[in-house]
Coordinates of C-alpha atoms in Angstrom, one line a residue:
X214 CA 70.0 65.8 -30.6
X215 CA 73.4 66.3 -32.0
X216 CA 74.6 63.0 -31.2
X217 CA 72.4 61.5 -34.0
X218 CA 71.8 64.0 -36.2
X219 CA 75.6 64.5 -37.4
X220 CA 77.7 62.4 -39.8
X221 CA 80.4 63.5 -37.8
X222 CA 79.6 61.8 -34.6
X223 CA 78.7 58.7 -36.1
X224 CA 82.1 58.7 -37.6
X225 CA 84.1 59.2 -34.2
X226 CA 81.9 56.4 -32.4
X227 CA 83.2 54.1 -35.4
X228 CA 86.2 55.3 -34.6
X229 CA 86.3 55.0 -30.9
X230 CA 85.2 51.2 -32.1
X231 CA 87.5 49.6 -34.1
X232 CA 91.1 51.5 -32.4
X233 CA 91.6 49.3 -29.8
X234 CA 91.7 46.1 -31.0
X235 CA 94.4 43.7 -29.9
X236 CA 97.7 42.5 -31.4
X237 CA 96.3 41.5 -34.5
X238 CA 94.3 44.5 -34.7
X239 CA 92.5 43.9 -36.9
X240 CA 91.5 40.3 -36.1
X241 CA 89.7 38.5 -33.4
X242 CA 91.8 37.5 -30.3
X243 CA 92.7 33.8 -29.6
X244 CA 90.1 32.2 -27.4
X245 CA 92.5 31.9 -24.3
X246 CA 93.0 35.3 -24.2
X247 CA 89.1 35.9 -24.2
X248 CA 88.3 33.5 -21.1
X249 CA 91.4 35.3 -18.9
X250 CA 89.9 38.6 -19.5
X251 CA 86.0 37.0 -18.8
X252 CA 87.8 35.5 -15.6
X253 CA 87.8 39.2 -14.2
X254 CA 84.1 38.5 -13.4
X255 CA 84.4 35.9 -11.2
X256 CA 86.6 37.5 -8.7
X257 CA 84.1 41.0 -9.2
X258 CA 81.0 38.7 -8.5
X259 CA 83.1 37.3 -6.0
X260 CA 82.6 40.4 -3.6
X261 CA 78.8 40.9 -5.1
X262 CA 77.5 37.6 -3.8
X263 CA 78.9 38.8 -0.3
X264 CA 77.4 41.7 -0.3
X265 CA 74.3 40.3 -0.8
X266 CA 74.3 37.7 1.2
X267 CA 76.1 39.0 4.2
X268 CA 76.5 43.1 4.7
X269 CA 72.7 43.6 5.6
X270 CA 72.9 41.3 8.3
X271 CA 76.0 42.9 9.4
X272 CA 75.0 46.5 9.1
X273 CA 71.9 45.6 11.7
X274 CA 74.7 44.0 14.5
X275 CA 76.1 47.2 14.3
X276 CA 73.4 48.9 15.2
X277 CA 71.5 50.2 12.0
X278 CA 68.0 50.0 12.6
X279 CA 66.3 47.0 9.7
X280 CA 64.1 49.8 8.6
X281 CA 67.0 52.1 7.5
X282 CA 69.6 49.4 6.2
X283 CA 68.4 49.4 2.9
X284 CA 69.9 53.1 2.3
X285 CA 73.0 51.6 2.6
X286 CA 72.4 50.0 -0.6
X287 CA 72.0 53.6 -2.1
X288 CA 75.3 53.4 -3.2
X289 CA 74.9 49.9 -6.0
X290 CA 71.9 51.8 -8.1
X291 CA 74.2 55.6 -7.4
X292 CA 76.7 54.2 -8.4
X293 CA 75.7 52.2 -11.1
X294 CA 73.8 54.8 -13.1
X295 CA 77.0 57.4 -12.6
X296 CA 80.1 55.7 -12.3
X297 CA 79.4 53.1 -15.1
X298 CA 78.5 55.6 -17.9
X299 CA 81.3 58.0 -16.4
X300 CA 84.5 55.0 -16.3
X301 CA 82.8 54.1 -20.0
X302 CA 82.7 57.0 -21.4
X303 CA 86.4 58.3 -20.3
X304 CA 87.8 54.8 -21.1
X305 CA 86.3 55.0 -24.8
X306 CA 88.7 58.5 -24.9
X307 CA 92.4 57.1 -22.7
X308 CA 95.2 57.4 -24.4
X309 CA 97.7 55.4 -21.9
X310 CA 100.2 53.8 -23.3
X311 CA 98.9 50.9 -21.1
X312 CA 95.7 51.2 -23.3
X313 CA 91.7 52.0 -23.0
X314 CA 90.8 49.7 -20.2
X315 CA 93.8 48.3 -17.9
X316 CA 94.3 51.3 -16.4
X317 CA 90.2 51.1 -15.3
X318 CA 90.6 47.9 -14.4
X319 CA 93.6 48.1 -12.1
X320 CA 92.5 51.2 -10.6
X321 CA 89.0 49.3 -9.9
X322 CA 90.9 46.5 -8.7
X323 CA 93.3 49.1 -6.4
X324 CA 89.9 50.5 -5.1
X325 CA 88.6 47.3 -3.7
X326 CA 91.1 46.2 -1.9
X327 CA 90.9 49.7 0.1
X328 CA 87.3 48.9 0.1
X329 CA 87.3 45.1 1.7
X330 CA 90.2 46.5 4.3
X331 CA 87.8 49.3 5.5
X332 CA 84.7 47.1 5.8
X333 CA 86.2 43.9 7.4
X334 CA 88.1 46.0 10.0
X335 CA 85.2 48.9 10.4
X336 CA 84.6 47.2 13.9
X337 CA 87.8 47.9 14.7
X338 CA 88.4 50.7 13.4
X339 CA 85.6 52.4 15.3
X340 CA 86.4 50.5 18.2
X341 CA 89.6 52.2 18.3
X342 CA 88.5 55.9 17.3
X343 CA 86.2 55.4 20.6
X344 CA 82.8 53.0 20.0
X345 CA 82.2 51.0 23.4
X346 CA 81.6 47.4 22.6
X347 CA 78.0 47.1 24.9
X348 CA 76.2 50.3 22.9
X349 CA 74.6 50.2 19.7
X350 CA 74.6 52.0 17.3
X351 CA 78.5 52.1 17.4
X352 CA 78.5 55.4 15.4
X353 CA 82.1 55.1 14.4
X354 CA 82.0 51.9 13.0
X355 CA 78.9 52.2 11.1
X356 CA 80.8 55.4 9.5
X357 CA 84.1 53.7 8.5
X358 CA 81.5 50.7 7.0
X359 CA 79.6 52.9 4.8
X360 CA 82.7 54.3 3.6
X361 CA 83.9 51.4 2.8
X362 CA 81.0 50.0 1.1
X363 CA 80.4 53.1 -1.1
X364 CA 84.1 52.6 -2.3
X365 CA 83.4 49.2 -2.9
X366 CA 80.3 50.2 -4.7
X367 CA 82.1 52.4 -7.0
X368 CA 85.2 50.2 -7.5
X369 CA 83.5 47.5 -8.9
X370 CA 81.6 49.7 -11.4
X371 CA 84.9 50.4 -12.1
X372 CA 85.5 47.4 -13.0
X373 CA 82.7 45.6 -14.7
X374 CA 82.0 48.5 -17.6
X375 CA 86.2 48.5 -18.7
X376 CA 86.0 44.8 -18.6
X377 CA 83.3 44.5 -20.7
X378 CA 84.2 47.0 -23.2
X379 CA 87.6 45.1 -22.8
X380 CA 85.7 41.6 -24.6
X381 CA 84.4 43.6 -27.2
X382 CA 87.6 45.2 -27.8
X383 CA 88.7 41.6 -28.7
X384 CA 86.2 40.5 -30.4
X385 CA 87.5 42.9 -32.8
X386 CA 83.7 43.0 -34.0
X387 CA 83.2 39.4 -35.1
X388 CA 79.4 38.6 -33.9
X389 CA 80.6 34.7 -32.7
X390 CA 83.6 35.6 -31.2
X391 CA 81.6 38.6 -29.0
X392 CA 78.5 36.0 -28.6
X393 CA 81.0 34.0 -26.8
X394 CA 83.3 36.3 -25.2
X395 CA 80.0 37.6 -23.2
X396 CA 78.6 33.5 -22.3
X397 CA 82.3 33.3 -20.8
X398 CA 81.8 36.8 -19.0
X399 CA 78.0 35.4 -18.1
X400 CA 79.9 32.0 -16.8
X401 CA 82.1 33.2 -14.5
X402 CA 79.8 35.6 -13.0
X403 CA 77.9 32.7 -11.8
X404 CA 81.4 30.8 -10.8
X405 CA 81.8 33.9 -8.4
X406 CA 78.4 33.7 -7.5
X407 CA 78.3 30.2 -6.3
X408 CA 82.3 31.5 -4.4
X409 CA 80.7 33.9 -2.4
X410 CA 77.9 32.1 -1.6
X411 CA 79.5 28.8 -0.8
X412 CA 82.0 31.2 1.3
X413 CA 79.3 33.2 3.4
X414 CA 77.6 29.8 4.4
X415 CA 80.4 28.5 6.0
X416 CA 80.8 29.4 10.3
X417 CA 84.3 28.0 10.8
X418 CA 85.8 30.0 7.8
X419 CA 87.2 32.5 10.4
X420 CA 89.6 29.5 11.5
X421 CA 91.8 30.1 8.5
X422 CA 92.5 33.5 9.5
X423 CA 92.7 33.4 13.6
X424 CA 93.6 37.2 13.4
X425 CA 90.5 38.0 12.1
X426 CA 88.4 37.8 15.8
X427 CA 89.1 40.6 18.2
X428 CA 87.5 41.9 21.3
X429 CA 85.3 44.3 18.7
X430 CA 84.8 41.8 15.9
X431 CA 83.0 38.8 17.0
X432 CA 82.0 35.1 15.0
X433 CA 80.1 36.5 12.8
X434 CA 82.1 39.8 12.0
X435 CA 85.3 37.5 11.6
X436 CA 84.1 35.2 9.0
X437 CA 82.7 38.6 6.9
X438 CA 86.1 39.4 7.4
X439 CA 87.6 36.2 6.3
X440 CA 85.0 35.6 3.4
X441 CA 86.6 39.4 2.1
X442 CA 89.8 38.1 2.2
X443 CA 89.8 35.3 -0.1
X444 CA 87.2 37.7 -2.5
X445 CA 90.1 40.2 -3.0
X446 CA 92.7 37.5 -3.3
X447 CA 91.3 36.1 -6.2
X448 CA 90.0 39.5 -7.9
X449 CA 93.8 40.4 -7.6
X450 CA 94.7 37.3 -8.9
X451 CA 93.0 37.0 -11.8
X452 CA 93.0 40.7 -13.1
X453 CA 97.1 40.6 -12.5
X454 CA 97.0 37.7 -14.7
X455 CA 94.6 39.2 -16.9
X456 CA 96.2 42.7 -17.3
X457 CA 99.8 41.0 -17.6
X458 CA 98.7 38.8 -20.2
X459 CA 96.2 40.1 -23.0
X460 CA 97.7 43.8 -23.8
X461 CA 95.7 46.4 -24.3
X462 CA 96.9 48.9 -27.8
X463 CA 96.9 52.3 -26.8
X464 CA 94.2 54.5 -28.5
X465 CA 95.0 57.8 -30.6
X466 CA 92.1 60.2 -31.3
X467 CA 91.1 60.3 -35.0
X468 CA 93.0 63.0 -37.1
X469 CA 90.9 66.1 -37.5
X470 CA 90.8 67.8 -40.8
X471 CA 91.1 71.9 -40.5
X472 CA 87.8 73.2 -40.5
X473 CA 85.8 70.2 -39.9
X474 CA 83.1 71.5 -36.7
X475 CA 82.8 69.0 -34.1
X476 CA 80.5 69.4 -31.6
X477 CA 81.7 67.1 -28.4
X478 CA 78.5 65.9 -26.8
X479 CA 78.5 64.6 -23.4
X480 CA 77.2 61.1 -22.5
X481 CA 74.3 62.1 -20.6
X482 CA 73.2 64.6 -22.9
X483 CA 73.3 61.5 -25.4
X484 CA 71.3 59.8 -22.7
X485 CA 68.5 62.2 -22.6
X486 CA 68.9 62.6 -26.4
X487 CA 68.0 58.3 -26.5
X488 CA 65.1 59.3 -25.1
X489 CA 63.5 61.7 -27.3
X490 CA 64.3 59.5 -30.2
X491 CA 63.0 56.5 -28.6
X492 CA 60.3 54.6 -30.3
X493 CA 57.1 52.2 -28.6
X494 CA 59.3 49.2 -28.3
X495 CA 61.8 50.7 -26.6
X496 CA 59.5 52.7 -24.0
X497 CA 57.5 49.4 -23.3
X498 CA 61.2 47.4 -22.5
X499 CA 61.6 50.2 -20.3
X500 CA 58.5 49.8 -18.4
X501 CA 58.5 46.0 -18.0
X502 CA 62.1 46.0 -16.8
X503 CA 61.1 48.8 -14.0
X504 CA 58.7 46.4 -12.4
X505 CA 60.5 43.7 -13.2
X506 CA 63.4 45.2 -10.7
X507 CA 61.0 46.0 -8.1
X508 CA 59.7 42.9 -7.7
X509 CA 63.4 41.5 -7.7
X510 CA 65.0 43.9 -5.5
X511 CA 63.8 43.6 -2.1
X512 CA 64.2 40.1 -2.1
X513 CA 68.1 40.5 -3.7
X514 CA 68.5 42.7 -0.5
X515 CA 66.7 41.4 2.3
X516 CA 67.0 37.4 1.3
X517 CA 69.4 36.3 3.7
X518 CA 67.7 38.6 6.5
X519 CA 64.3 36.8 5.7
X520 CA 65.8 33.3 6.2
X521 CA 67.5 34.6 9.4
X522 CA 64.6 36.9 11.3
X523 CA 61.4 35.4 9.4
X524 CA 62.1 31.7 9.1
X525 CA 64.6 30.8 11.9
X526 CA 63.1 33.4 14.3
X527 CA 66.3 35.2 15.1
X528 CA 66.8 38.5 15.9
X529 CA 70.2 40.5 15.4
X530 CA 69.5 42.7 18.0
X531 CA 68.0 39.9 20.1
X532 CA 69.9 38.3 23.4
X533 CA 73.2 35.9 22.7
X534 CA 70.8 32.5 21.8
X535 CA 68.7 34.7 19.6
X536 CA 71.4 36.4 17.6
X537 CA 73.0 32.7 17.3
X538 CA 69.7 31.8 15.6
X539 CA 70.0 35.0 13.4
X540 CA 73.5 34.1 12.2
X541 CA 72.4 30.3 11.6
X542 CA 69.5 31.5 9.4
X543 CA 71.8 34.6 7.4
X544 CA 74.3 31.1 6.9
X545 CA 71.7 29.1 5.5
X546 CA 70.6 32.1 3.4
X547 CA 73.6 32.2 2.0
X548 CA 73.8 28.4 1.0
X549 CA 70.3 28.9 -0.2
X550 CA 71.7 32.0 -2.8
X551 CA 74.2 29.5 -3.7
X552 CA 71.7 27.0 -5.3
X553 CA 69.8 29.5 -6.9
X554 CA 73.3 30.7 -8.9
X555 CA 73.6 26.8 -10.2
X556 CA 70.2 26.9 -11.0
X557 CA 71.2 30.2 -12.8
X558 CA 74.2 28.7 -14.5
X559 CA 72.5 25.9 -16.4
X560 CA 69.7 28.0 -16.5
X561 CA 71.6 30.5 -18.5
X562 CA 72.6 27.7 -20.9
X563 CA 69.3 26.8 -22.3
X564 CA 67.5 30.0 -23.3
X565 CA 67.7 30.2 -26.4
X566 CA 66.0 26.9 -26.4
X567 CA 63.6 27.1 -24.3
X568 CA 62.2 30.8 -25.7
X569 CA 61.7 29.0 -29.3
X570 CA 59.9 26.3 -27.5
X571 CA 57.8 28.7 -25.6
X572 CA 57.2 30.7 -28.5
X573 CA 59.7 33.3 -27.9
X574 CA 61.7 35.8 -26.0
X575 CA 58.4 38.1 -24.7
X576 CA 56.4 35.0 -23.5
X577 CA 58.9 33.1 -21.9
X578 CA 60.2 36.8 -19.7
X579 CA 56.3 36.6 -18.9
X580 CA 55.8 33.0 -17.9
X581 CA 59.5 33.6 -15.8
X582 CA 57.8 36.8 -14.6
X583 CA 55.2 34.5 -12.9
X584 CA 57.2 32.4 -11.4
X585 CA 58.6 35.3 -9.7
X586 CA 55.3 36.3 -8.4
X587 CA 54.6 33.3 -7.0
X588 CA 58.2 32.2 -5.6
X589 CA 58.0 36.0 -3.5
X590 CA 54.2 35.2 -2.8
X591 CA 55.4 31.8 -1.3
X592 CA 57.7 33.6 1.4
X593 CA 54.6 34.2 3.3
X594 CA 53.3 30.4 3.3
X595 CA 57.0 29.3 4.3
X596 CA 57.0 32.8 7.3
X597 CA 54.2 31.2 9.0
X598 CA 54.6 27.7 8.9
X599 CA 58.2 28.6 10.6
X600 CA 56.2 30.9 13.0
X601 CA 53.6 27.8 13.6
X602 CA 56.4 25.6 13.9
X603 CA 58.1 27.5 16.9
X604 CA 54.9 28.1 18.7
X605 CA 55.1 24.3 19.2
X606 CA 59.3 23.5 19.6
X607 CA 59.6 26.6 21.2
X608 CA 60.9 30.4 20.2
X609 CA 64.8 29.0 19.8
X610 CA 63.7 26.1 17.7
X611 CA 65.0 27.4 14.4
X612 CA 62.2 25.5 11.4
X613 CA 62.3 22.0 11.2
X614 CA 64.2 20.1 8.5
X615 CA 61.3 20.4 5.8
X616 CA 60.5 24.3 6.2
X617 CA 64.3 24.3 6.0
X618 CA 64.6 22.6 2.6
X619 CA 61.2 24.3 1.4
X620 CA 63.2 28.0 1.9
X621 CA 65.9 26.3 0.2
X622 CA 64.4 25.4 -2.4
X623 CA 62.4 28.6 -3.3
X624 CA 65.5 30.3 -3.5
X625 CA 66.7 27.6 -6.1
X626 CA 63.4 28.0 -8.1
X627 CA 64.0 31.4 -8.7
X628 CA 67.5 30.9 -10.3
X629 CA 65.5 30.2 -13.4
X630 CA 63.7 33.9 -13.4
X631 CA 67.1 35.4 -12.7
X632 CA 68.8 33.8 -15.6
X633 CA 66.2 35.2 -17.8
X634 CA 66.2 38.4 -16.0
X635 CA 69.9 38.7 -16.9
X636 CA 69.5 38.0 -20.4
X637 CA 66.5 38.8 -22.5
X638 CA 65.8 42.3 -21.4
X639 CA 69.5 43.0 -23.0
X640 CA 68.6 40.7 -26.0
X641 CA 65.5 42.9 -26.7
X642 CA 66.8 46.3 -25.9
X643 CA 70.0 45.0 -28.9
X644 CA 67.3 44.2 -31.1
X645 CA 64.8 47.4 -30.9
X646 CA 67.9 49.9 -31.3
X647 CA 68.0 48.7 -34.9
X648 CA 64.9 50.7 -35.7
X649 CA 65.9 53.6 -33.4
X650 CA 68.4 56.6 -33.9
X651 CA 70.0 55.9 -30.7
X652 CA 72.3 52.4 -31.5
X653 CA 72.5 49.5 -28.8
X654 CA 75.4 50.7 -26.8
X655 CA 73.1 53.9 -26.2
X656 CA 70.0 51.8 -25.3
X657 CA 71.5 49.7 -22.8
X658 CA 72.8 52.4 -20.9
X659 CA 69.2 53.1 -21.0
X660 CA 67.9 50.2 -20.2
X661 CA 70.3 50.5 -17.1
X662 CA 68.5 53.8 -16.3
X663 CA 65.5 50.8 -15.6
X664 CA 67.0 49.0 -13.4
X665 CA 69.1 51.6 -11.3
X666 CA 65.8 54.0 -10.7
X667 CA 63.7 50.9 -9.3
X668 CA 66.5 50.4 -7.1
X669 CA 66.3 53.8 -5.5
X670 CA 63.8 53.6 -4.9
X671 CA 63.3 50.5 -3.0
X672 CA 66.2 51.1 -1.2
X673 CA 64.6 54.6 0.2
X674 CA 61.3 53.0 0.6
X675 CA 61.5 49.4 1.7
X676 CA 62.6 50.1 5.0
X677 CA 60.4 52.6 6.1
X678 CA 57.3 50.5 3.9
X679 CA 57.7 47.7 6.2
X680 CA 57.8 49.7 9.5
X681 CA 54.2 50.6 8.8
X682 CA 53.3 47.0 8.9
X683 CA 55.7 46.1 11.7
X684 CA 58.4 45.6 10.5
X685 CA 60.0 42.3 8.7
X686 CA 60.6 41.6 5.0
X687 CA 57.2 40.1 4.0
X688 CA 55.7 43.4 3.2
X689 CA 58.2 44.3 0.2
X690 CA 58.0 40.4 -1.1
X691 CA 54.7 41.2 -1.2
X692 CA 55.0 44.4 -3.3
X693 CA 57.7 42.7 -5.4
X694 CA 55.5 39.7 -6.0
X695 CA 52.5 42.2 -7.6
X696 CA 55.0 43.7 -10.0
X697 CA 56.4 40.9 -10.8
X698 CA 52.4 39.6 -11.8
X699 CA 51.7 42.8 -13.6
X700 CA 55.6 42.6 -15.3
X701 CA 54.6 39.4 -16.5
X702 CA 51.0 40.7 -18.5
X703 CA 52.5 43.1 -19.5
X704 CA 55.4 41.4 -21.2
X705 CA 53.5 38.8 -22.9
X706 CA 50.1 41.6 -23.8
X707 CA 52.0 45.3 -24.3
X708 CA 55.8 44.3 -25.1
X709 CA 56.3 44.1 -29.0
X710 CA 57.7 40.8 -30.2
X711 CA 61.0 41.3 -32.0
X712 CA 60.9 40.2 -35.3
X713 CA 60.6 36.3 -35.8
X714 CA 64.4 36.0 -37.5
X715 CA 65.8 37.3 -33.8
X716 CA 67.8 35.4 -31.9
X717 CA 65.9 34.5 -28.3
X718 CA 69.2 35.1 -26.6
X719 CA 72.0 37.8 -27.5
X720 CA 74.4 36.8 -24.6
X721 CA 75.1 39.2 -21.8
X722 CA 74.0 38.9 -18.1
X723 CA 75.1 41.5 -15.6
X724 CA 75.8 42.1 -11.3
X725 CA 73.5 43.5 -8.6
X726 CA 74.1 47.4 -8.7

């Protein structure tokens, strides 16, 4: 409880706050220099989008079993809950003469190009160290992959927390200038978004790299490849720019007068400390978020598998034709993700107004809750109508045109949940730390504690939940589509309203960790 029962600490957070602002130091930086930073996130959402779009259908071709993929995605919430508090925490304290946060940020940046080489070439790789091409699971390869994929994990954690702290660093404390350094930040997360997206739904992309297909890297594994390629090209390009142009001052600890007892207090023990000091509000946000994130996550993870396996009838493991179908329906999955970021774009744009037409923040999170629920609950209608259709055009058919576009279109219906998913659960955790000792910076990391956990422990659970009904994705959409009911009462009956003078909207969206 030290962290907010001393003067002292309160004094060396200020501190940590205010000593790395930029060139005018004391002033808000220009505009330009705000939206090259921001830029960061689009290469960094860049690689997100693929990863959720196209590394569980991968993992299954080589040879992970669908129930078991999902630990694979371990490493996002791991990583997310560790790595993040960790970088922020240390980058609050560097004294680099390059500053607080390029040094994360290249390093992060550094770390993903490791990453992307050790995932597009794990087929390879493993082909080399000994895999044979006609057995699955090719051990070897699905080592090297999860290696790479943790990395990945990790580096663009790396990442995201410096650059964020970065803005704020800018913004020098001004409220506009930091309300708009994060909608720049939220913006080009979804111009990434609709990158990787557009990139993973496209079958030919392999034809700009013709050294991508080898004997142990086939269609599908060669446009992964190539979509990774272009994803670190622009993160490198961007954050070069970035880092060359907006400087970073380097940050001296605060002078300590002799005698004065400090008492250094770790950032989880800070963590835990949040929570004994935590009051209703808080606990409640906490509680609506976790099942707000288990009704999101399965989908986030298993969307383009669904559109391949459930709607098109493929099977990765299948024969050539049905592992053609497979691909087809992961492609389309990927297009489908892209609509649903637009949707989240211009989404993201009108909150604040819709919220005050709704009659604010808690009711509109509940009506968007509902959607939810019934978006996930429509996966089932749109599963057998696919099935239905096939019994009749036989089992390589793929859907017709209109279950096609109805898939589509559910994922594009759900931008709008996403965007408020993104936004007002940050909004309200800003605006209960007033009344609690812990401050917002504290309740966010938090907050995060909500979303990582429900991650967990989907990611342990989904796999092995559906193998007791068969297998298939529908059983966890299911699940997801009851929380996302009960998040919704919840949030407009149990969640406190903030206070009527709140903003709806206090910018800041984040990635899927």
């Amino acid at each position: 409880m030290g962290a907010f029962e001393t003067e002292k600490t309160a004094k060396d957070a200020a501190a940590l706050e205010t000593q790395s602002s930029p060139e005018e130091y004391n002033q808000p930086s220009p505009l330009r220099k705000i939206i090259s930073v921001s830029s960061i996130a689009a290469g960094v959402q860049f690689g997100w989008a693929l990863q959720l779009s196209l590394l569980t259908p991968y993992v299954q071709l080589l040879g992970i079993p669908h129930k078991w993929s999902s630990l694979i995605w371990l490493c996002g919430p791991v990583s997310g809950m560790i790595v993040q508090p960790i970088v922020g925490f240390h980058s609050d304290r560097c004294t680099s003469r390059f500053g607080r946060r390029r040094p994360f940020i290249a390093a992060g940046a550094a770390m993903v190009a490791v990453a992307v080489f050790l995932i597009g070439y794990a087929a390879d790789i493993g082909y080399k160290m000994g895999d044979k091409l006609e057995e699955t699971p090719r051990v070897r390869a699905i080592g090297i992959f999860a290696l790479g994929f943790w990395i990945l994990d990790v580096a663009n954690n790396t990442l995201q927390g410096p650059c964020r702290a970065f803005l704020a660093d800018l913004a020098a404390g001004d409220a506009k200038r930091t309300r708009v350094a994060n909608a720049f930040f939220s913006f080009f997360m979804a111009v990434g978004n609709v990158l990787g997206y557009a990139a993973g739904s496209f079958t030919d992309l392999h034809k700009m790299f013709p050294f991508a297909m080898t004997n142990a890297c086939d269609l599908y594994c060669a446009n992964l490849k190539s979509c990774f390629f272009l994803s670190i090209t622009l993160l490198l390009i961007v954050t070069v720019t970035s880092l060359w142009y907006v400087k970073d001052k380097q940050w001296s600890p605060p002078p300590v007068n002799e005698g004065d007892e400090t008492k250094s207090v770790p950032f989880f023990g800070e963590i835990f400390g949040a929570f004994r000091v935590m009051e209703r509000p808080m606990w409640m946000l906490l509680i609506v978020t976790a099942l707000n994130w288990i009704a999101w996550f399965p989908f986030l993870l298993f969307d383009t598998d669904w559109m391949g396996r459930e709607v098109y009838g493929g099977n990765s493991e299948g024969d050539d034709r049905l592992k053609s179908i497979y691909n087809k329906g992961v492609q389309s999955g990927a297009l489908g993700l892209m609509f649903n970021s637009i949707v989240l774009g211009f989404m993201s744009l009108g909150v604040e107004w819709i919220g005050k037409k709704v009659g604010g923040a808690k009711r509109l999170w509940g009506i968007v809750n509902f959607i939810l629920a019934i978006g996930l609950a429509m996966t089932v209608l749109v599963t057998k109508l696919a099935a239905d259709y096939r019994k009749v055009a036989g089992p390589y058919a793929g859907p017709s045109p209109g279950i096609r576009a109805g898939a589509l279109s559910l994922f594009a219906v759900l931008g709008i949940p996403l965007a408020i998913t993104f936004s007002i659960p940050f909004a309200l955790a800003s605006i209960f730390s007033s009344s609690s000792g812990a401050g917002q910076g504290l309740s966010l990391g938090v907050l995060n504690l909500a979303i990582v956990i429900p991650q967990m422990i989907v990611s342990l659970g989904g796999g092995p939940f559906d193998a007791l009904f068969g297998g298939g994705n529908l059983p966890a959409f299911i699940v997801g589509a009851i929380a996302a009911a009960v998040s919704g009462v919840l949030a407009i009956t149990v969640l406190p309203s903030p206070p009527p003078d709140a903003p709806v909207l206090k910018s800041g969206a984040m990635g899927f960790h």
